[in-house]
CSV table of C-alpha atoms in Angstrom, one decimal:
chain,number,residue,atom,x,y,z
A,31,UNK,CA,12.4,104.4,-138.3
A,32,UNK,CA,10.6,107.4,-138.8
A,33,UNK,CA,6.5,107.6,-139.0
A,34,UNK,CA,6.7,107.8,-143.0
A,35,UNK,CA,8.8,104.7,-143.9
A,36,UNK,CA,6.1,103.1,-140.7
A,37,UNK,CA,3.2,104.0,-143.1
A,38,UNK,CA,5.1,103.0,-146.3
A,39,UNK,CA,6.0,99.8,-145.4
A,40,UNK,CA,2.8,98.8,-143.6
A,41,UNK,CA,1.2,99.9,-146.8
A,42,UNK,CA,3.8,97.6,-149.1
A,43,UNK,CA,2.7,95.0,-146.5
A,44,UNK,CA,-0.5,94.6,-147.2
A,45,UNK,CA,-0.3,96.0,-151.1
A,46,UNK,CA,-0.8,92.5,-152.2
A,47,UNK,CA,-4.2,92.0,-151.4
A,48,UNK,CA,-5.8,95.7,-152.1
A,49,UNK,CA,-4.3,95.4,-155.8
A,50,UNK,CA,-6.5,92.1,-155.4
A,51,UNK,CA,-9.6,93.5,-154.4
A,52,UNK,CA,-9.3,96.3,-156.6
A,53,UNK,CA,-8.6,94.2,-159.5
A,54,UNK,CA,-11.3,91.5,-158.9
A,55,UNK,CA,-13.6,94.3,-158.2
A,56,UNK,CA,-13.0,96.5,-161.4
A,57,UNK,CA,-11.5,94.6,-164.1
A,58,UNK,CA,-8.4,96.8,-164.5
A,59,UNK,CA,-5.2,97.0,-163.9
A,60,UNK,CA,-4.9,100.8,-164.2
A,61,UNK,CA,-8.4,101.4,-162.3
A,62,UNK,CA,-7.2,99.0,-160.2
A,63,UNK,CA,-3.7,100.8,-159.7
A,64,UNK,CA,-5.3,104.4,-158.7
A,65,UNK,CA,-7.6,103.1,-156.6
A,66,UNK,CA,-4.8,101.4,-154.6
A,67,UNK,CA,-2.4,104.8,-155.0
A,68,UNK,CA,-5.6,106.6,-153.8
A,69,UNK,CA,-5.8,104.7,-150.8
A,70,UNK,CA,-1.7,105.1,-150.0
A,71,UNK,CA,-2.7,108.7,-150.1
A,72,UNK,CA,-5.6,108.6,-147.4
A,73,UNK,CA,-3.7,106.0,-145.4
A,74,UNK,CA,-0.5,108.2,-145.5
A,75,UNK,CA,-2.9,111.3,-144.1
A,76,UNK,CA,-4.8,109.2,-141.6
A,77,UNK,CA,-4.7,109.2,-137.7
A,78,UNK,CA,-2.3,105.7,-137.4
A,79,UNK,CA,-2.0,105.7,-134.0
A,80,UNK,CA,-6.0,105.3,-133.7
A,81,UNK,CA,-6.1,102.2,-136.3
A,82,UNK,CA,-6.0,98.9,-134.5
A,83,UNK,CA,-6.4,97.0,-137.8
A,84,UNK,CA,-4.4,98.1,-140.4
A,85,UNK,CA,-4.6,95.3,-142.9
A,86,UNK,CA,-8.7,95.8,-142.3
A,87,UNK,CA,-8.9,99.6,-142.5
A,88,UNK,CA,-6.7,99.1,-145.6
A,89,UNK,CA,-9.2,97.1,-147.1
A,90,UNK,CA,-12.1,99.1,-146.1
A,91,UNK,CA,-11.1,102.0,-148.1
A,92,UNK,CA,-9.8,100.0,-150.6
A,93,UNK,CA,-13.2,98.4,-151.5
A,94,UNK,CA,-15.0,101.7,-150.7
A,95,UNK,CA,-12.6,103.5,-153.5
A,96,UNK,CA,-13.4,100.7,-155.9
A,97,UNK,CA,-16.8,100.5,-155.1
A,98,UNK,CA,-17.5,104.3,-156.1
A,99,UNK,CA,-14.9,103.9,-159.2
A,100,UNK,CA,-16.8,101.0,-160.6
A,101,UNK,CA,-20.0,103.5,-160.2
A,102,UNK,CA,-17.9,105.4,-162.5
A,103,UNK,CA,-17.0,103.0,-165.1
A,104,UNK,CA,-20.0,101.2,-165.5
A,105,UNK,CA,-20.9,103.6,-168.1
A,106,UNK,CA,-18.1,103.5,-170.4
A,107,UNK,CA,-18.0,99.9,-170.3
A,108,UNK,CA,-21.8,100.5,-171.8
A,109,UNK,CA,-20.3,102.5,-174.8
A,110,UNK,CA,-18.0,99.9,-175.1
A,111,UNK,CA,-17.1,98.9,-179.0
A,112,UNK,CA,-18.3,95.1,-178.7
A,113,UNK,CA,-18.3,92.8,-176.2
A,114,UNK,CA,-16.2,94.1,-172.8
A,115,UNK,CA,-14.0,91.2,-171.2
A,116,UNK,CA,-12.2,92.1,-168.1
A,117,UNK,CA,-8.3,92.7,-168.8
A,118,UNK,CA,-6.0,89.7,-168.8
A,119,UNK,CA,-3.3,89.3,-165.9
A,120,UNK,CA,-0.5,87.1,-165.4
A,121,UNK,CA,-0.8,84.9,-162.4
A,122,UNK,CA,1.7,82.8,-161.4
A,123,UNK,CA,0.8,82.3,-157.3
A,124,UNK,CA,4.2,80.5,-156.7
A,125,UNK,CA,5.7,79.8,-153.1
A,126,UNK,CA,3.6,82.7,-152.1
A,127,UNK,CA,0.5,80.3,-152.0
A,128,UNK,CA,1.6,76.4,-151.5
A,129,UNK,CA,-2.0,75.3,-150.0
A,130,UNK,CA,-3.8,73.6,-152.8
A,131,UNK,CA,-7.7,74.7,-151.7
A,132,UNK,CA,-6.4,78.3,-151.1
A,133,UNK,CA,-4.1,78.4,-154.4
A,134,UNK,CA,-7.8,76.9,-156.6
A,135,UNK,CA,-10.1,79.6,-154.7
A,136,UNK,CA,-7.6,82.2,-155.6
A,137,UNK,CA,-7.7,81.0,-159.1
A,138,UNK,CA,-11.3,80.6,-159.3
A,139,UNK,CA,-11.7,84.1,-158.4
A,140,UNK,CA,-10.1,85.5,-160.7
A,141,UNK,CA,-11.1,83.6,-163.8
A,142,UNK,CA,-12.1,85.4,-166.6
A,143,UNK,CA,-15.4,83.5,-166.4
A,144,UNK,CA,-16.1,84.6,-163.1
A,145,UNK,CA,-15.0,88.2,-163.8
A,146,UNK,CA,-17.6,88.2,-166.4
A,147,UNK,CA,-20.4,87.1,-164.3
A,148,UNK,CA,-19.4,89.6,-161.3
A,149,UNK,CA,-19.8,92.4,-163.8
A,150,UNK,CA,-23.6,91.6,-164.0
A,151,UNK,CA,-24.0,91.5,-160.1
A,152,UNK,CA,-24.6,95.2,-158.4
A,153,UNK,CA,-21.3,97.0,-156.4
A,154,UNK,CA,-22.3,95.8,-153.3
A,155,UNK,CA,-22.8,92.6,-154.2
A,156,UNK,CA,-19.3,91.9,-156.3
A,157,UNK,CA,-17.6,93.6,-152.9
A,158,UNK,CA,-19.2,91.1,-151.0
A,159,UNK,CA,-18.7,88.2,-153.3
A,160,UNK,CA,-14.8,89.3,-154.0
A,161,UNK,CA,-14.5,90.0,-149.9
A,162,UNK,CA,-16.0,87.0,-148.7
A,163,UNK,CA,-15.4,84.3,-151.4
A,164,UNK,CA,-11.5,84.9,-153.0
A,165,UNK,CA,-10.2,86.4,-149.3
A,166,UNK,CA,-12.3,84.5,-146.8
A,167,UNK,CA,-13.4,87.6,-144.5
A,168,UNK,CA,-16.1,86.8,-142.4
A,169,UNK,CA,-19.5,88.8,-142.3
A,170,UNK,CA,-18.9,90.9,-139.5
A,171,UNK,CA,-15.6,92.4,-140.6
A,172,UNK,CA,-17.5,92.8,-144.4
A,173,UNK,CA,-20.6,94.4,-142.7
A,174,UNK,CA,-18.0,96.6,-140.9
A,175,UNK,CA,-16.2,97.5,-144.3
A,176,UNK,CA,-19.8,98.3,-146.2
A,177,UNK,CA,-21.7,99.7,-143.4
A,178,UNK,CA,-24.4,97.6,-143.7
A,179,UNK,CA,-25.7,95.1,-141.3
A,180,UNK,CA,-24.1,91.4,-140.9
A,181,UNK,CA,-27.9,90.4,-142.4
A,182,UNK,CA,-27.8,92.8,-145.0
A,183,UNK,CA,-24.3,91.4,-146.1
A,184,UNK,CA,-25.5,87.6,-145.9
A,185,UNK,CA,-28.3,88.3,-148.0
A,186,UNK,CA,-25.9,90.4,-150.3
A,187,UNK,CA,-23.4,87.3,-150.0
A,188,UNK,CA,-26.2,84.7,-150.9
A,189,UNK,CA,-27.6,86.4,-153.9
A,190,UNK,CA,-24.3,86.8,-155.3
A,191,UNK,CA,-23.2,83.5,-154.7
A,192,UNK,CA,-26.3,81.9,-156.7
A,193,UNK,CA,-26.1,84.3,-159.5
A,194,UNK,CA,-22.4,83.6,-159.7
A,195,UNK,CA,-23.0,79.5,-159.5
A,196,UNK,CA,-25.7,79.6,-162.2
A,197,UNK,CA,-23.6,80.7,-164.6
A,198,UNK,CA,-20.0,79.9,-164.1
A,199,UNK,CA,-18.8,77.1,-165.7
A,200,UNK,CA,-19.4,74.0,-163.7
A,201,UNK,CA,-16.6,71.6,-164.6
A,202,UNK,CA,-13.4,71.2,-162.8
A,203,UNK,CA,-10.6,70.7,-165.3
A,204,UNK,CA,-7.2,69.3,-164.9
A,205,UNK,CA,-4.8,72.8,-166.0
A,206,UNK,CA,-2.8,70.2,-167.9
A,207,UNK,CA,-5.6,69.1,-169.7
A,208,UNK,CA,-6.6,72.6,-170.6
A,209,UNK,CA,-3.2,73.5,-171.6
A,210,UNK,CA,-3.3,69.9,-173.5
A,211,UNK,CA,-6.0,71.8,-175.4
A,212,UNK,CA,-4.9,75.1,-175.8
A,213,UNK,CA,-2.3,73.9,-177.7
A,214,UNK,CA,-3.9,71.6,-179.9
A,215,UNK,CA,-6.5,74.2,-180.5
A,216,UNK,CA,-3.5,76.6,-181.8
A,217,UNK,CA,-2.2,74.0,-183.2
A,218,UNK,CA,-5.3,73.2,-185.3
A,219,UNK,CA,-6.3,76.8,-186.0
A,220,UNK,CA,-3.0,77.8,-187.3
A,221,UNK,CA,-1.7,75.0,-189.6
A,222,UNK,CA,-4.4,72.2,-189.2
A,223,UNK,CA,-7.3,71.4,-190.8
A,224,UNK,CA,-11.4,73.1,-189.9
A,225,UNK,CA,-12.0,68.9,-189.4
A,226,UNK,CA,-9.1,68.9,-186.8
A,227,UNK,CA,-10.5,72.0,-185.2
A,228,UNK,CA,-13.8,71.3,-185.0
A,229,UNK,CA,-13.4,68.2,-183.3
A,230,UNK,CA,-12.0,69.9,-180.5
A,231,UNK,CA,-15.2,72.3,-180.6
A,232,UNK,CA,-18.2,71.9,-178.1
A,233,UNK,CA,-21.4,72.0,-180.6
A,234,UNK,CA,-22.6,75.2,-178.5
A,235,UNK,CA,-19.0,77.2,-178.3
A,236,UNK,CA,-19.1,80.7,-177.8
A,237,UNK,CA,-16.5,83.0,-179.2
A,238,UNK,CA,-15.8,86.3,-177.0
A,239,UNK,CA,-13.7,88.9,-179.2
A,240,UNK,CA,-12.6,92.4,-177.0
A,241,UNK,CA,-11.2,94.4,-179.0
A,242,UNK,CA,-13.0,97.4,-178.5
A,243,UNK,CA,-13.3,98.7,-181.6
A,244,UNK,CA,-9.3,99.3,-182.2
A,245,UNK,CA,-8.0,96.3,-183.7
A,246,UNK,CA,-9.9,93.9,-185.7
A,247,UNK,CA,-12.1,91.6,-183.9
A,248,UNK,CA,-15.9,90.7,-183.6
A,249,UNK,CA,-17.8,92.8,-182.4
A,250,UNK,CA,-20.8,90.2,-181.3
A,251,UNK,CA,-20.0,86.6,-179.8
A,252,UNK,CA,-20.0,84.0,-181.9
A,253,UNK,CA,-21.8,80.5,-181.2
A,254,UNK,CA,-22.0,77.0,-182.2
A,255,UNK,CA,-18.5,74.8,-183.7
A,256,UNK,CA,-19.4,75.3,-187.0
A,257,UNK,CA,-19.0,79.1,-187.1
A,258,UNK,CA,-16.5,79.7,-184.2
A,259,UNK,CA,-14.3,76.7,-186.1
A,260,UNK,CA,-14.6,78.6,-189.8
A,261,UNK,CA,-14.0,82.3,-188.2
A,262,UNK,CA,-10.9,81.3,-186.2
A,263,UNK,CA,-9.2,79.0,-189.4
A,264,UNK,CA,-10.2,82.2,-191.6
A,265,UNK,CA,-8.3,85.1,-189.5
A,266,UNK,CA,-5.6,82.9,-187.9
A,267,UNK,CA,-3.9,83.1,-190.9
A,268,UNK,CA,-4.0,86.8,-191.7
A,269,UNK,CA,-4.4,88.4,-188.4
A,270,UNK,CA,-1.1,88.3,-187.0
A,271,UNK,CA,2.2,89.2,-188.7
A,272,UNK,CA,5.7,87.6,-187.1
A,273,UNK,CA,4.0,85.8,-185.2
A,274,UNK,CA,5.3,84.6,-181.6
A,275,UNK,CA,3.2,82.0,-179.2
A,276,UNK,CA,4.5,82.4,-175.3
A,277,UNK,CA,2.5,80.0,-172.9
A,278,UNK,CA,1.6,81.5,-169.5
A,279,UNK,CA,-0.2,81.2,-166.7
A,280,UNK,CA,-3.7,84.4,-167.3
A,281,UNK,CA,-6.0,84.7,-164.7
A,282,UNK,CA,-4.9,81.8,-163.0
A,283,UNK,CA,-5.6,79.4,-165.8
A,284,UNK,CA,-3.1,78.2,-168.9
A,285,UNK,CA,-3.3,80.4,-171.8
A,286,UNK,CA,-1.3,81.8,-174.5
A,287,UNK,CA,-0.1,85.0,-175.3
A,288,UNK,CA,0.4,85.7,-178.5
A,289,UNK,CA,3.2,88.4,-180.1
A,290,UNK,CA,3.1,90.2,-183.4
A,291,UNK,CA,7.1,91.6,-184.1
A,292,UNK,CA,7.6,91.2,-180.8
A,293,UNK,CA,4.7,93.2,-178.6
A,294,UNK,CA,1.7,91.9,-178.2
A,295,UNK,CA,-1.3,91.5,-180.1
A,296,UNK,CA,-4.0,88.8,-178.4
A,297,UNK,CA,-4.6,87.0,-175.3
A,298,UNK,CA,-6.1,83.3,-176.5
A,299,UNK,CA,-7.5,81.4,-173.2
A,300,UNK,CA,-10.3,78.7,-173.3
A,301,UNK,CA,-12.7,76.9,-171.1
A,302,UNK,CA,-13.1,73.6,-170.9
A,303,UNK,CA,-15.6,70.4,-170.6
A,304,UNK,CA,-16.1,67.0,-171.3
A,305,UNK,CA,-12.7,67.0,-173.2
A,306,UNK,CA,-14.0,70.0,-175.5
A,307,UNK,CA,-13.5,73.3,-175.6
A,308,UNK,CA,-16.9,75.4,-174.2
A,309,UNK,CA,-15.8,79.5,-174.2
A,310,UNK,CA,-12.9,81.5,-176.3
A,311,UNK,CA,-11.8,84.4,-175.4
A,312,UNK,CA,-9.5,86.5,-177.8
A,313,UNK,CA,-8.6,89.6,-176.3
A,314,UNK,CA,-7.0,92.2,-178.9
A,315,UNK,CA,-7.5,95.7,-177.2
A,316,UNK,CA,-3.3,96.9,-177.3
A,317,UNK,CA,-4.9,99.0,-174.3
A,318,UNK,CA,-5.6,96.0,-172.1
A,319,UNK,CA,-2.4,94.3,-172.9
A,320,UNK,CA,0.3,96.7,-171.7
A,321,UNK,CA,-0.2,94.6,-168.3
A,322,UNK,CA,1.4,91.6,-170.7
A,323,UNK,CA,4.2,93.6,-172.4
């Protein structure tokens, strides 16, 4: 084998996790994709022989890449048209990940909800929280990755952890359940009644709407049943033409995806509590849905 298919299919090895990192870090597919081509390039240009580690030198400069790329982007998600929701991924962990914990931490961390809170938490701290927390890596080999002290990275680890815990949502949900909702809340918003939708309505339900200014959406979120309930029965049934409802598995929770003459036009996925839906997030940006087509 010669030294370039070595580097090429070490790299395809371990592929799997940096697109995770990158993706949990920034948010993106396509951020996340150059980052991960980006490190291919310095990996295929490195000194091999003197790498002990690949799968944790891979991830070093994978994080570090992200790390200065979400640097980057952290302004134009401020000029952002609206609210800015990370962009929706299928996930469908399969044979890949049979373990029950590992396949819910996976899940977890890659929840829209949780993707929203990292985005308030500082670059060091989302590399720590993504590192440690969705990929198990202990302190040392994170302190290693950031250079930063192991005590610098458990205070970076602990902040992050409470910030993220205060304002997740708290509630473990069966996915059947929340599926059992999704589609009764389609169901309800689409041919049903603003009684039958409401009921399924927490009183303090926020509506998140990305569509960064180039399809119609709202451009603030909406709270409370009574107005998330009327502004969903009023543009459910002019929004979408030809409408097509696929079920699927986005970020690592049930959701729908819905099609307009065939390509698609919104990401619906809910969070759920008590038996009621809590959050909404309709995602209509076409740029953050090319992932989908």
């Amino acid at each position: 084998m010669t030294a370039p298919d070595t580097a090429l299919g070490t790299f395809e090895e371990h592929r799997t996790i940096l697109t995770g990192v990158a993706y949990r870090m920034l948010g993106r597919v396509a951020d996340a994709e150059d980052v991960v081509q980006e490190a291919w390039l310095r990996w295929a240009g490195a000194e091999r022989d003197e790498v002990r580690d690949a799968r944790g030198y891979l991830v070093r400069i994978t994080t570090r890449l992200a790390i200065d790329r979400l640097r980057q982007v952290r302004s134009r998600n401020e000029a952002y048209v609206g609210p800015w929701v990370p962009e929706p991924i299928a996930t469908d962990f399969g044979a890949t990940v049979p373990d029950t914990a590992e396949r819910a931490v996976l899940a977890d961390s890659v929840s829209l909800a949780v993707l929203v809170v990292l985005e308030s938490l500082s670059p060091l701290e989302r590399a720590v929280f993504v590192l440690r927390e969705a990929f198990g890596f202990p302190f040392r080999e994170i302190a290693a990755t950031l250079d930063r002290s192991e005590t610098a990275v458990r205070q970076l680890a602990g902040r992050a952890r409470r910030h993220v815990d205060e304002r997740r949502p708290r509630f473990a949900v069966d996915p059947a359940q929340r599926r059992d909702l999704t589609e009764r809340f389609l169901a309800a918003a689409t041919g049903g009644s603003i009684e039958q939708l409401l009921e399924l309505l927490a009183p303090d339900v926020r509506l998140v709407g990305d569509s960064g200014g180039r399809t119609k959406g709202p451009l603030r979120v909406i709270e409370s049943a009574d107005k998330v309930g009327r502004f969903l029965f009023a543009v459910a049934r002019t929004s979408v033409a030809e409408p097509e409802l696929r079920f699927m598995e986005i970020n690592g929770a049930p959701g729908v995806l819905i099609l307009s003459r065939g390509r698609p036009d919104t990401v619906c996925s809910v969070e759920v509590a008590d038996g009621r839906i809590t959050g909404i997030y309709l995602q209509r940006n076409p740029d953050k849905l090319t992932a989908l087509a």
